[in-house]
């Protein structure tokens, strides 16, 4: 098992901030996937981005259905996706935004 270097800890801390994950000192009882990666002794600098990617993949998608229509006998649904929550501390504005309409 490899111990984490200062560089990998700093990288995971910054990725945690950008992922919108609360710090370990918050009142959330269950550790987030990013926090688990940061505290796992076997995760080194080379695995930091993989852990971040895996943690982001586990976040639920946020979207709103805005329309339903029929096109050539096929039901079309339009959705408005919302971004991740990038700044739980309110450091980045807007913390969430809409990326545009998706049709499915």
mmCIF file of C-alpha atoms in Angstrom:
data_model
loop_
_atom_site.group_PDB
_atom_site.id
_atom_site.type_symbol
_atom_site.label_atom_id
_atom_site.label_comp_id
_atom_site.label_asym_id
_atom_site.label_seq_id
_atom_site.Cartn_x
_atom_site.Cartn_y
_atom_site.Cartn_z
ATOM 1 C CA UNK A 1 0.000 0.000 0.000
ATOM 2 C CA UNK A 2 1.244 3.460 -0.897
ATOM 3 C CA UNK A 3 0.868 6.411 1.375
ATOM 4 C CA UNK A 4 -0.561 9.585 -0.080
ATOM 5 C CA UNK A 5 1.870 12.380 -0.816
ATOM 6 C CA UNK A 6 1.164 16.034 -0.060
ATOM 7 C CA UNK A 7 0.586 16.585 -3.767
ATOM 8 C CA UNK A 8 -2.052 13.870 -4.012
ATOM 9 C CA UNK A 9 -3.796 15.126 -0.871
ATOM 10 C CA UNK A 10 -3.837 18.662 -2.274
ATOM 11 C CA UNK A 11 -5.172 17.400 -5.609
ATOM 12 C CA UNK A 12 -7.939 15.401 -3.934
ATOM 13 C CA UNK A 13 -8.828 18.377 -1.733
ATOM 14 C CA UNK A 14 -9.137 20.665 -4.754
ATOM 15 C CA UNK A 15 -11.130 18.049 -6.675
ATOM 16 C CA UNK A 16 -13.421 17.693 -3.678
ATOM 17 C CA UNK A 17 -14.035 21.446 -3.743
ATOM 18 C CA UNK A 18 -14.799 21.431 -7.464
ATOM 19 C CA UNK A 19 -17.014 18.358 -7.146
ATOM 20 C CA UNK A 20 -19.177 20.174 -4.627
ATOM 21 C CA UNK A 21 -18.553 17.654 -1.883
ATOM 22 C CA UNK A 22 -18.668 18.752 1.733
ATOM 23 C CA UNK A 23 -15.528 18.521 3.828
ATOM 24 C CA UNK A 24 -15.107 15.700 6.335
ATOM 25 C CA UNK A 25 -15.867 18.126 9.179
ATOM 26 C CA UNK A 26 -19.418 18.711 7.905
ATOM 27 C CA UNK A 27 -22.444 17.234 9.604
ATOM 28 C CA UNK A 28 -22.967 14.626 6.868
ATOM 29 C CA UNK A 29 -22.648 11.220 8.528
ATOM 30 C CA UNK A 30 -21.817 9.071 5.484
ATOM 31 C CA UNK A 31 -18.519 9.730 3.732
ATOM 32 C CA UNK A 32 -18.842 10.777 0.103
ATOM 33 C CA UNK A 33 -17.056 8.795 -2.624
ATOM 34 C CA UNK A 34 -14.459 11.578 -2.972
ATOM 35 C CA UNK A 35 -13.840 11.604 0.788
ATOM 36 C CA UNK A 36 -13.440 7.815 0.753
ATOM 37 C CA UNK A 37 -10.825 8.147 -1.994
ATOM 38 C CA UNK A 38 -9.014 10.850 -0.038
ATOM 39 C CA UNK A 39 -8.863 8.751 3.130
ATOM 40 C CA UNK A 40 -7.972 5.397 1.542
ATOM 41 C CA UNK A 41 -4.275 4.689 2.178
ATOM 42 C CA UNK A 42 -3.850 2.749 -1.073
ATOM 43 C CA UNK A 43 -4.874 5.731 -3.233
ATOM 44 C CA UNK A 44 -1.829 7.601 -4.472
ATOM 45 C CA UNK A 45 -1.306 10.552 -6.770
ATOM 46 C CA UNK A 46 -1.698 8.368 -9.867
ATOM 47 C CA UNK A 47 -5.195 7.254 -8.827
ATOM 48 C CA UNK A 48 -6.564 10.655 -7.740
ATOM 49 C CA UNK A 49 -8.253 11.497 -11.053
ATOM 50 C CA UNK A 50 -9.676 7.986 -11.382
ATOM 51 C CA UNK A 51 -11.226 8.307 -7.920
ATOM 52 C CA UNK A 52 -12.641 11.744 -8.769
ATOM 53 C CA UNK A 53 -14.123 10.408 -12.027
ATOM 54 C CA UNK A 54 -15.714 7.463 -10.223
ATOM 55 C CA UNK A 55 -17.142 9.767 -7.536
ATOM 56 C CA UNK A 56 -18.674 12.115 -10.125
ATOM 57 C CA UNK A 57 -20.231 9.157 -11.966
ATOM 58 C CA UNK A 58 -22.064 8.197 -8.766
ATOM 59 C CA UNK A 59 -23.788 11.590 -8.464
ATOM 60 C CA UNK A 60 -27.393 11.554 -9.671
ATOM 61 C CA UNK A 61 -28.328 13.503 -12.779
ATOM 62 C CA UNK A 62 -30.504 16.552 -12.181
ATOM 63 C CA UNK A 63 -32.980 17.328 -14.941
ATOM 64 C CA UNK A 64 -36.528 18.529 -15.526
ATOM 65 C CA UNK A 65 -38.889 17.368 -18.250
ATOM 66 C CA UNK A 66 -40.126 20.524 -19.952
ATOM 67 C CA UNK A 67 -42.190 19.179 -22.864
ATOM 68 C CA UNK A 68 -43.694 16.081 -24.411
ATOM 69 C CA UNK A 69 -44.789 15.962 -28.045
ATOM 70 C CA UNK A 70 -45.490 13.473 -30.806
ATOM 71 C CA UNK A 71 -43.259 13.439 -33.894
ATOM 72 C CA UNK A 72 -44.235 11.004 -36.684
ATOM 73 C CA UNK A 73 -46.002 8.754 -34.181
ATOM 74 C CA UNK A 74 -43.071 8.708 -31.748
ATOM 75 C CA UNK A 75 -43.244 10.371 -28.343
ATOM 76 C CA UNK A 76 -40.582 13.048 -27.934
ATOM 77 C CA UNK A 77 -39.594 14.261 -24.473
ATOM 78 C CA UNK A 78 -37.548 17.415 -23.941
ATOM 79 C CA UNK A 79 -35.466 17.774 -20.777
ATOM 80 C CA UNK A 80 -33.604 20.668 -19.205
ATOM 81 C CA UNK A 81 -30.385 19.369 -17.581
ATOM 82 C CA UNK A 82 -28.917 21.173 -14.571
ATOM 83 C CA UNK A 83 -25.215 21.316 -13.773
ATOM 84 C CA UNK A 84 -23.550 19.780 -10.764
ATOM 85 C CA UNK A 85 -23.455 21.839 -7.604
ATOM 86 C CA UNK A 86 -19.951 23.242 -7.954
ATOM 87 C CA UNK A 87 -19.751 25.404 -4.869
ATOM 88 C CA UNK A 88 -21.494 24.337 -1.677
ATOM 89 C CA UNK A 89 -19.666 27.121 0.157
ATOM 90 C CA UNK A 90 -21.058 29.770 -2.224
ATOM 91 C CA UNK A 91 -17.626 30.627 -3.664
ATOM 92 C CA UNK A 92 -18.628 30.242 -7.322
ATOM 93 C CA UNK A 93 -21.645 31.869 -8.946
ATOM 94 C CA UNK A 94 -23.842 30.649 -10.343
ATOM 95 C CA UNK A 95 -23.497 27.451 -8.331
ATOM 96 C CA UNK A 96 -25.833 25.694 -10.799
ATOM 97 C CA UNK A 97 -26.813 26.474 -14.357
ATOM 98 C CA UNK A 98 -28.811 25.019 -17.227
ATOM 99 C CA UNK A 99 -26.871 23.611 -20.156
ATOM 100 C CA UNK A 100 -29.655 23.555 -22.774
ATOM 101 C CA UNK A 101 -32.475 21.296 -23.863
ATOM 102 C CA UNK A 102 -31.991 17.585 -24.532
ATOM 103 C CA UNK A 103 -34.485 15.552 -26.536
ATOM 104 C CA UNK A 104 -35.054 11.865 -25.871
#
